[in-house]
Amino acid sequence: MLTLSELGTAEAVRFARWQKAVQDDLSGKAGHRLIAECLDGRLTSLDRLAAQVPEAKAVVKARAQELGLLSESVANALTSYPFRPAAWLVDREITPPGHEEIDLLAPAVLGVLKDAHREAVIKFLGIWSAVQDGTLSTSAETIELLQPYPNDPKTRAEADSVVRSMWGAHKGLLLHENESHFAGAVKWAKVFWGANSMTTRCMRRREVETDEHDLEEGDVDTPIDATSRGEAPAPDALPEGGAHLRQLAMDLLSSYVEALETSPARLYDDEPQEVHSGLVARAGRDVITALGAPDLWCMEHGAHIIRALVEVRIYIQWMAQQDPSIYRAFQEYGAGKAKLYARIMDELPADARRPDFEDAIKDLEKLSHNDEVLDHRVVDTRDSFADGKSIRAMADECGLIDLYRQAYYMASGVAHSEWWSIETHAMERCLNVLHRGRGHLIPSLSLSSGGNVELASSWADQLYTLIRISLQILGTDEKAVHNAFAWLKAERDEGPSEGDGVIVSPT
Ligand SMILES: [Zn+2]
């Protein structure tokens, strides 16, 4: 690989000459088939040959030098590696690779990965050796196809494919005959990648694409590592088209509260309204806060917003189908959890507590609404307030399974650190081809740019939908609702000003 990278694929014919010369020189010293098989281009194969035929070392090396296959630069690159097979090819101490060596190694690896013809020619070396030795047996068509290879441009692509598949089949045969045929080669490959990981560093996309034109729009990420400290732009002002969203969400939430408070209240039965307004306010506060921080306007950091909105909607729509005692059950389940948390905190030994810790326990005890004398509060440790029923089952029962699947499910995956989400949001591929070619995953040092106005607008829309559904379920006085949201209708009649989020009606 190193030699062909340096000389170009067309010079592969020198390997054929080298194979022929070595085969002739060693003729009679060992079975000719063994000699031919050991000249397939692998360093481990050369070691296998030398183990059988000691004089092979000198012959292999001398012929390689004669044909220009073992240049100074290739030799230097080879000496970068410890535990190298056929170490006798180069008689030097191991030296860590410098720029020159890496500049030869990296394109050599990339060359075979990207250039299918180069790959095929390297895989052809073993076949070439068998051809010259007269031991290759294959069909007449294949022989005809391979005769002018790799010099006939008309048949090259076809022959490349045939060569690559023959190589695979031959490899299968060798493994069938001896499971550990490639044990030495695999061991060496591990050493190769391992040494690379120590001598060269991981490479991130932004290091390679210093030219701004290479970066796609919206990809101007904020770096978070020390090397770029001080360059990170401060969180910007709200992005164009999204600046009004926070105010909109605040107006929606306050109009919701206004509608509830100007509507005749059913104070004899206050749990439904308490639970509703509590849940909507919780989601609304989340939305308002997130809308003030454009860094959160992306899936990576904003998934919890969608999750909260959908969760609250499923809760209220599901509860609307149950016996009204469900609202009380919802509150009692929470009170029980507060008691549980207080007990858990109380497990901390006295000497580890600070004064505010005692206060926190007292607060939780208060929230458990338990009697100090008579401990009546039941702790329900099941997963939900509804006898442990899952949010998915609730969604299914109240006709929101599609919303659950399409909006909540994936956002949950992000919240629970599912691997796909980490992979796409927090990781990137190492671009150093010397790190196993295919690129391992490394933590990204760029922050997501956020600022997705469409996503942020959808939160405001969803909040509005939630509010209308809540008012509908609670049976809030229509006139009170109309008055509280009159500003919205007026705004809509004026027509959307540029960049306004579109408010959708609940359907
Ligand atoms: Zn790497």
PDB file of N, CA and C in Angstrom, residues 110-170:
ATOM      1  N   LEU A 110      -5.963   5.956   2.847  1.00  0.00           N
ATOM      2  CA  LEU A 110      -7.115   6.568   2.170  1.00  0.00           C
ATOM      3  C   LEU A 110      -7.205   6.081   0.724  1.00  0.00           C
ATOM      4  N   GLY A 111      -6.034   5.920   0.084  1.00  0.00           N
ATOM      5  CA  GLY A 111      -5.981   5.483  -1.317  1.00  0.00           C
ATOM      6  C   GLY A 111      -6.717   4.173  -1.542  1.00  0.00           C
ATOM      7  N   VAL A 112      -6.458   3.162  -0.700  1.00  0.00           N
ATOM      8  CA  VAL A 112      -7.148   1.884  -0.917  1.00  0.00           C
ATOM      9  C   VAL A 112      -8.610   1.956  -0.522  1.00  0.00           C
ATOM     10  N   LEU A 113      -8.928   2.865   0.395  1.00  0.00           N
ATOM     11  CA  LEU A 113     -10.333   2.959   0.800  1.00  0.00           C
ATOM     12  C   LEU A 113     -11.177   3.627  -0.271  1.00  0.00           C
ATOM     13  N   LYS A 114     -10.579   4.599  -0.948  1.00  0.00           N
ATOM     14  CA  LYS A 114     -11.369   5.388  -1.890  1.00  0.00           C
ATOM     15  C   LYS A 114     -11.210   4.937  -3.337  1.00  0.00           C
ATOM     16  N   ASP A 115     -10.104   4.281  -3.639  1.00  0.00           N
ATOM     17  CA  ASP A 115      -9.812   3.936  -5.021  1.00  0.00           C
ATOM     18  C   ASP A 115      -9.962   2.422  -5.180  1.00  0.00           C
ATOM     19  N   ALA A 116     -11.104   2.025  -5.756  1.00  0.00           N
ATOM     20  CA  ALA A 116     -11.412   0.599  -5.858  1.00  0.00           C
ATOM     21  C   ALA A 116     -10.426  -0.117  -6.781  1.00  0.00           C
ATOM     22  N   HIS A 117      -9.866   0.620  -7.749  1.00  0.00           N
ATOM     23  CA  HIS A 117      -8.889  -0.001  -8.646  1.00  0.00           C
ATOM     24  C   HIS A 117      -7.593  -0.291  -7.889  1.00  0.00           C
ATOM     25  N   ARG A 118      -7.149   0.684  -7.087  1.00  0.00           N
ATOM     26  CA  ARG A 118      -5.947   0.469  -6.272  1.00  0.00           C
ATOM     27  C   ARG A 118      -6.138  -0.744  -5.370  1.00  0.00           C
ATOM     28  N   GLU A 119      -7.328  -0.799  -4.746  1.00  0.00           N
ATOM     29  CA  GLU A 119      -7.640  -1.927  -3.856  1.00  0.00           C
ATOM     30  C   GLU A 119      -7.535  -3.246  -4.623  1.00  0.00           C
ATOM     31  N   ALA A 120      -8.109  -3.261  -5.836  1.00  0.00           N
ATOM     32  CA  ALA A 120      -8.116  -4.492  -6.629  1.00  0.00           C
ATOM     33  C   ALA A 120      -6.692  -4.886  -7.012  1.00  0.00           C
ATOM     34  N   VAL A 121      -5.889  -3.912  -7.392  1.00  0.00           N
ATOM     35  CA  VAL A 121      -4.516  -4.234  -7.798  1.00  0.00           C
ATOM     36  C   VAL A 121      -3.744  -4.844  -6.633  1.00  0.00           C
ATOM     37  N   ILE A 122      -3.948  -4.292  -5.433  1.00  0.00           N
ATOM     38  CA  ILE A 122      -3.259  -4.849  -4.260  1.00  0.00           C
ATOM     39  C   ILE A 122      -3.760  -6.268  -3.987  1.00  0.00           C
ATOM     40  N   LYS A 123      -5.057  -6.472  -4.167  1.00  0.00           N
ATOM     41  CA  LYS A 123      -5.601  -7.811  -3.959  1.00  0.00           C
ATOM     42  C   LYS A 123      -5.175  -8.776  -5.070  1.00  0.00           C
ATOM     43  N   PHE A 124      -4.746  -8.211  -6.190  1.00  0.00           N
ATOM     44  CA  PHE A 124      -4.328  -9.035  -7.329  1.00  0.00           C
ATOM     45  C   PHE A 124      -2.943  -9.644  -7.097  1.00  0.00           C
ATOM     46  N   LEU A 125      -2.173  -9.041  -6.175  1.00  0.00           N
ATOM     47  CA  LEU A 125      -0.792  -9.496  -5.989  1.00  0.00           C
ATOM     48  C   LEU A 125      -0.705 -11.011  -5.751  1.00  0.00           C
ATOM     49  N   GLY A 126      -1.590 -11.522  -4.906  1.00  0.00           N
ATOM     50  CA  GLY A 126      -1.567 -12.955  -4.622  1.00  0.00           C
ATOM     51  C   GLY A 126      -1.877 -13.780  -5.872  1.00  0.00           C
ATOM     52  N   ILE A 127      -2.838 -13.286  -6.674  1.00  0.00           N
ATOM     53  CA  ILE A 127      -3.207 -14.011  -7.906  1.00  0.00           C
ATOM     54  C   ILE A 127      -2.039 -13.964  -8.896  1.00  0.00           C
ATOM     55  N   TRP A 128      -1.423 -12.799  -8.983  1.00  0.00           N
ATOM     56  CA  TRP A 128      -0.287 -12.609  -9.887  1.00  0.00           C
ATOM     57  C   TRP A 128       0.836 -13.611  -9.589  1.00  0.00           C
ATOM     58  N   SER A 129       1.042 -13.769  -8.298  1.00  0.00           N
ATOM     59  CA  SER A 129       2.103 -14.674  -7.879  1.00  0.00           C
ATOM     60  C   SER A 129       1.788 -16.100  -8.319  1.00  0.00           C
ATOM     61  N   ALA A 130       0.520 -16.494  -8.160  1.00  0.00           N
ATOM     62  CA  ALA A 130       0.113 -17.844  -8.556  1.00  0.00           C
ATOM     63  C   ALA A 130       0.174 -18.017 -10.065  1.00  0.00           C
ATOM     64  N   VAL A 131      -0.138 -16.932 -10.802  1.00  0.00           N
ATOM     65  CA  VAL A 131      -0.060 -16.994 -12.262  1.00  0.00           C
ATOM     66  C   VAL A 131       1.377 -17.272 -12.685  1.00  0.00           C
ATOM     67  N   GLN A 132       2.310 -16.544 -12.099  1.00  0.00           N
ATOM     68  CA  GLN A 132       3.705 -16.683 -12.497  1.00  0.00           C
ATOM     69  C   GLN A 132       4.288 -18.007 -12.087  1.00  0.00           C
ATOM     70  N   ASP A 133       3.693 -18.560 -11.044  1.00  0.00           N
ATOM     71  CA  ASP A 133       4.149 -19.845 -10.545  1.00  0.00           C
ATOM     72  C   ASP A 133       3.465 -20.979 -11.316  1.00  0.00           C
ATOM     73  N   GLY A 134       2.435 -20.624 -12.078  1.00  0.00           N
ATOM     74  CA  GLY A 134       1.715 -21.623 -12.855  1.00  0.00           C
ATOM     75  C   GLY A 134       0.742 -22.435 -12.034  1.00  0.00           C
ATOM     76  N   THR A 135       0.377 -21.944 -10.839  1.00  0.00           N
ATOM     77  CA  THR A 135      -0.528 -22.740  -9.998  1.00  0.00           C
ATOM     78  C   THR A 135      -1.951 -22.189  -9.963  1.00  0.00           C
ATOM     79  N   LEU A 136      -2.203 -21.122 -10.701  1.00  0.00           N
ATOM     80  CA  LEU A 136      -3.567 -20.582 -10.670  1.00  0.00           C
ATOM     81  C   LEU A 136      -4.483 -21.431 -11.526  1.00  0.00           C
ATOM     82  N   SER A 137      -5.574 -21.882 -10.973  1.00  0.00           N
ATOM     83  CA  SER A 137      -6.545 -22.572 -11.816  1.00  0.00           C
ATOM     84  C   SER A 137      -7.862 -21.824 -11.738  1.00  0.00           C
ATOM     85  N   THR A 138      -8.352 -21.456 -12.888  1.00  0.00           N
ATOM     86  CA  THR A 138      -9.611 -20.722 -12.944  1.00  0.00           C
ATOM     87  C   THR A 138     -10.215 -20.931 -14.326  1.00  0.00           C
ATOM     88  N   SER A 139     -11.392 -20.347 -14.576  1.00  0.00           N
ATOM     89  CA  SER A 139     -12.062 -20.569 -15.854  1.00  0.00           C
ATOM     90  C   SER A 139     -11.324 -19.871 -16.999  1.00  0.00           C
ATOM     91  N   ALA A 140     -11.584 -20.351 -18.205  1.00  0.00           N
ATOM     92  CA  ALA A 140     -10.934 -19.766 -19.387  1.00  0.00           C
ATOM     93  C   ALA A 140     -11.302 -18.294 -19.542  1.00  0.00           C
ATOM     94  N   GLU A 141     -12.592 -17.963 -19.253  1.00  0.00           N
ATOM     95  CA  GLU A 141     -13.007 -16.553 -19.388  1.00  0.00           C
ATOM     96  C   GLU A 141     -12.239 -15.665 -18.426  1.00  0.00           C
ATOM     97  N   THR A 142     -12.083 -16.163 -17.197  1.00  0.00           N
ATOM     98  CA  THR A 142     -11.376 -15.355 -16.206  1.00  0.00           C
ATOM     99  C   THR A 142      -9.938 -15.132 -16.645  1.00  0.00           C
ATOM    100  N   ILE A 143      -9.324 -16.201 -17.130  1.00  0.00           N
ATOM    101  CA  ILE A 143      -7.928 -16.067 -17.582  1.00  0.00           C
ATOM    102  C   ILE A 143      -7.845 -15.029 -18.700  1.00  0.00           C
ATOM    103  N   GLU A 144      -8.810 -15.101 -19.614  1.00  0.00           N
ATOM    104  CA  GLU A 144      -8.813 -14.147 -20.734  1.00  0.00           C
ATOM    105  C   GLU A 144      -8.985 -12.710 -20.237  1.00  0.00           C
ATOM    106  N   LEU A 145      -9.867 -12.577 -19.231  1.00  0.00           N
ATOM    107  CA  LEU A 145     -10.130 -11.246 -18.682  1.00  0.00           C
ATOM    108  C   LEU A 145      -8.911 -10.698 -17.941  1.00  0.00           C
ATOM    109  N   LEU A 146      -8.208 -11.591 -17.258  1.00  0.00           N
ATOM    110  CA  LEU A 146      -7.091 -11.144 -16.425  1.00  0.00           C
ATOM    111  C   LEU A 146      -5.779 -11.005 -17.196  1.00  0.00           C
ATOM    112  N   GLN A 147      -5.729 -11.595 -18.383  1.00  0.00           N
ATOM    113  CA  GLN A 147      -4.498 -11.560 -19.196  1.00  0.00           C
ATOM    114  C   GLN A 147      -3.910 -10.136 -19.319  1.00  0.00           C
ATOM    115  N   PRO A 148      -4.697  -9.179 -19.788  1.00  0.00           N
ATOM    116  CA  PRO A 148      -4.095  -7.839 -19.951  1.00  0.00           C
ATOM    117  C   PRO A 148      -4.154  -6.973 -18.700  1.00  0.00           C
ATOM    118  N   TYR A 149      -4.700  -7.515 -17.614  1.00  0.00           N
ATOM    119  CA  TYR A 149      -4.894  -6.724 -16.389  1.00  0.00           C
ATOM    120  C   TYR A 149      -3.565  -6.265 -15.825  1.00  0.00           C
ATOM    121  N   PRO A 150      -3.409  -5.075 -15.315  1.00  0.00           N
ATOM    122  CA  PRO A 150      -4.419  -4.012 -15.219  1.00  0.00           C
ATOM    123  C   PRO A 150      -4.295  -2.963 -16.307  1.00  0.00           C
ATOM    124  N   ASN A 151      -3.755  -3.369 -17.463  1.00  0.00           N
ATOM    125  CA  ASN A 151      -3.406  -2.357 -18.467  1.00  0.00           C
ATOM    126  C   ASN A 151      -4.464  -2.060 -19.519  1.00  0.00           C
ATOM    127  N   ASP A 152      -5.519  -2.879 -19.564  1.00  0.00           N
ATOM    128  CA  ASP A 152      -6.530  -2.639 -20.589  1.00  0.00           C
ATOM    129  C   ASP A 152      -7.681  -1.814 -20.005  1.00  0.00           C
ATOM    130  N   PRO A 153      -7.750  -0.538 -20.384  1.00  0.00           N
ATOM    131  CA  PRO A 153      -8.786   0.322 -19.765  1.00  0.00           C
ATOM    132  C   PRO A 153     -10.201  -0.180 -20.045  1.00  0.00           C
ATOM    133  N   LYS A 154     -10.396  -0.906 -21.177  1.00  0.00           N
ATOM    134  CA  LYS A 154     -11.746  -1.350 -21.529  1.00  0.00           C
ATOM    135  C   LYS A 154     -12.278  -2.413 -20.565  1.00  0.00           C
ATOM    136  N   THR A 155     -11.412  -3.297 -20.135  1.00  0.00           N
ATOM    137  CA  THR A 155     -11.885  -4.395 -19.271  1.00  0.00           C
ATOM    138  C   THR A 155     -11.517  -4.190 -17.799  1.00  0.00           C
ATOM    139  N   ARG A 156     -10.885  -3.050 -17.516  1.00  0.00           N
ATOM    140  CA  ARG A 156     -10.342  -2.880 -16.165  1.00  0.00           C
ATOM    141  C   ARG A 156     -11.396  -2.955 -15.066  1.00  0.00           C
ATOM    142  N   ALA A 157     -12.503  -2.215 -15.256  1.00  0.00           N
ATOM    143  CA  ALA A 157     -13.517  -2.162 -14.196  1.00  0.00           C
ATOM    144  C   ALA A 157     -14.077  -3.548 -13.920  1.00  0.00           C
ATOM    145  N   GLU A 158     -14.332  -4.290 -15.012  1.00  0.00           N
ATOM    146  CA  GLU A 158     -14.878  -5.637 -14.858  1.00  0.00           C
ATOM    147  C   GLU A 158     -13.858  -6.532 -14.146  1.00  0.00           C
ATOM    148  N   ALA A 159     -12.608  -6.419 -14.608  1.00  0.00           N
ATOM    149  CA  ALA A 159     -11.556  -7.253 -14.017  1.00  0.00           C
ATOM    150  C   ALA A 159     -11.349  -6.899 -12.538  1.00  0.00           C
ATOM    151  N   ASP A 160     -11.452  -5.596 -12.213  1.00  0.00           N
ATOM    152  CA  ASP A 160     -11.327  -5.185 -10.805  1.00  0.00           C
ATOM    153  C   ASP A 160     -12.312  -5.952  -9.935  1.00  0.00           C
ATOM    154  N   SER A 161     -13.557  -6.015 -10.410  1.00  0.00           N
ATOM    155  CA  SER A 161     -14.597  -6.708  -9.630  1.00  0.00           C
ATOM    156  C   SER A 161     -14.273  -8.187  -9.480  1.00  0.00           C
ATOM    157  N   VAL A 162     -13.833  -8.792 -10.598  1.00  0.00           N
ATOM    158  CA  VAL A 162     -13.504 -10.222 -10.553  1.00  0.00           C
ATOM    159  C   VAL A 162     -12.363 -10.468  -9.563  1.00  0.00           C
ATOM    160  N   VAL A 163     -11.351  -9.586  -9.622  1.00  0.00           N
ATOM    161  CA  VAL A 163     -10.200  -9.746  -8.731  1.00  0.00           C
ATOM    162  C   VAL A 163     -10.629  -9.653  -7.269  1.00  0.00           C
ATOM    163  N   ARG A 164     -11.457  -8.643  -6.977  1.00  0.00           N
ATOM    164  CA  ARG A 164     -11.868  -8.464  -5.588  1.00  0.00           C
ATOM    165  C   ARG A 164     -12.671  -9.659  -5.081  1.00  0.00           C
ATOM    166  N   SER A 165     -13.521 -10.220  -5.968  1.00  0.00           N
ATOM    167  CA  SER A 165     -14.299 -11.363  -5.491  1.00  0.00           C
ATOM    168  C   SER A 165     -13.437 -12.626  -5.391  1.00  0.00           C
ATOM    169  N   MET A 166     -12.465 -12.761  -6.317  1.00  0.00           N
ATOM    170  CA  MET A 166     -11.555 -13.917  -6.214  1.00  0.00           C
ATOM    171  C   MET A 166     -10.767 -13.845  -4.911  1.00  0.00           C
ATOM    172  N   TRP A 167     -10.364 -12.632  -4.576  1.00  0.00           N
ATOM    173  CA  TRP A 167      -9.582 -12.447  -3.347  1.00  0.00           C
ATOM    174  C   TRP A 167     -10.401 -12.882  -2.132  1.00  0.00           C
ATOM    175  N   GLY A 168     -11.678 -12.467  -2.146  1.00  0.00           N
ATOM    176  CA  GLY A 168     -12.549 -12.829  -1.030  1.00  0.00           C
ATOM    177  C   GLY A 168     -12.748 -14.335  -0.952  1.00  0.00           C
ATOM    178  N   ALA A 169     -12.950 -14.951  -2.120  1.00  0.00           N
ATOM    179  CA  ALA A 169     -13.169 -16.399  -2.140  1.00  0.00           C
ATOM    180  C   ALA A 169     -11.909 -17.137  -1.676  1.00  0.00           C
ATOM    181  N   HIS A 170     -10.747 -16.640  -2.127  1.00  0.00           N
ATOM    182  CA  HIS A 170      -9.490 -17.288  -1.745  1.00  0.00           C
ATOM    183  C   HIS A 170      -9.256 -17.154  -0.235  1.00  0.00           C
TER     184      HIS A 170
END
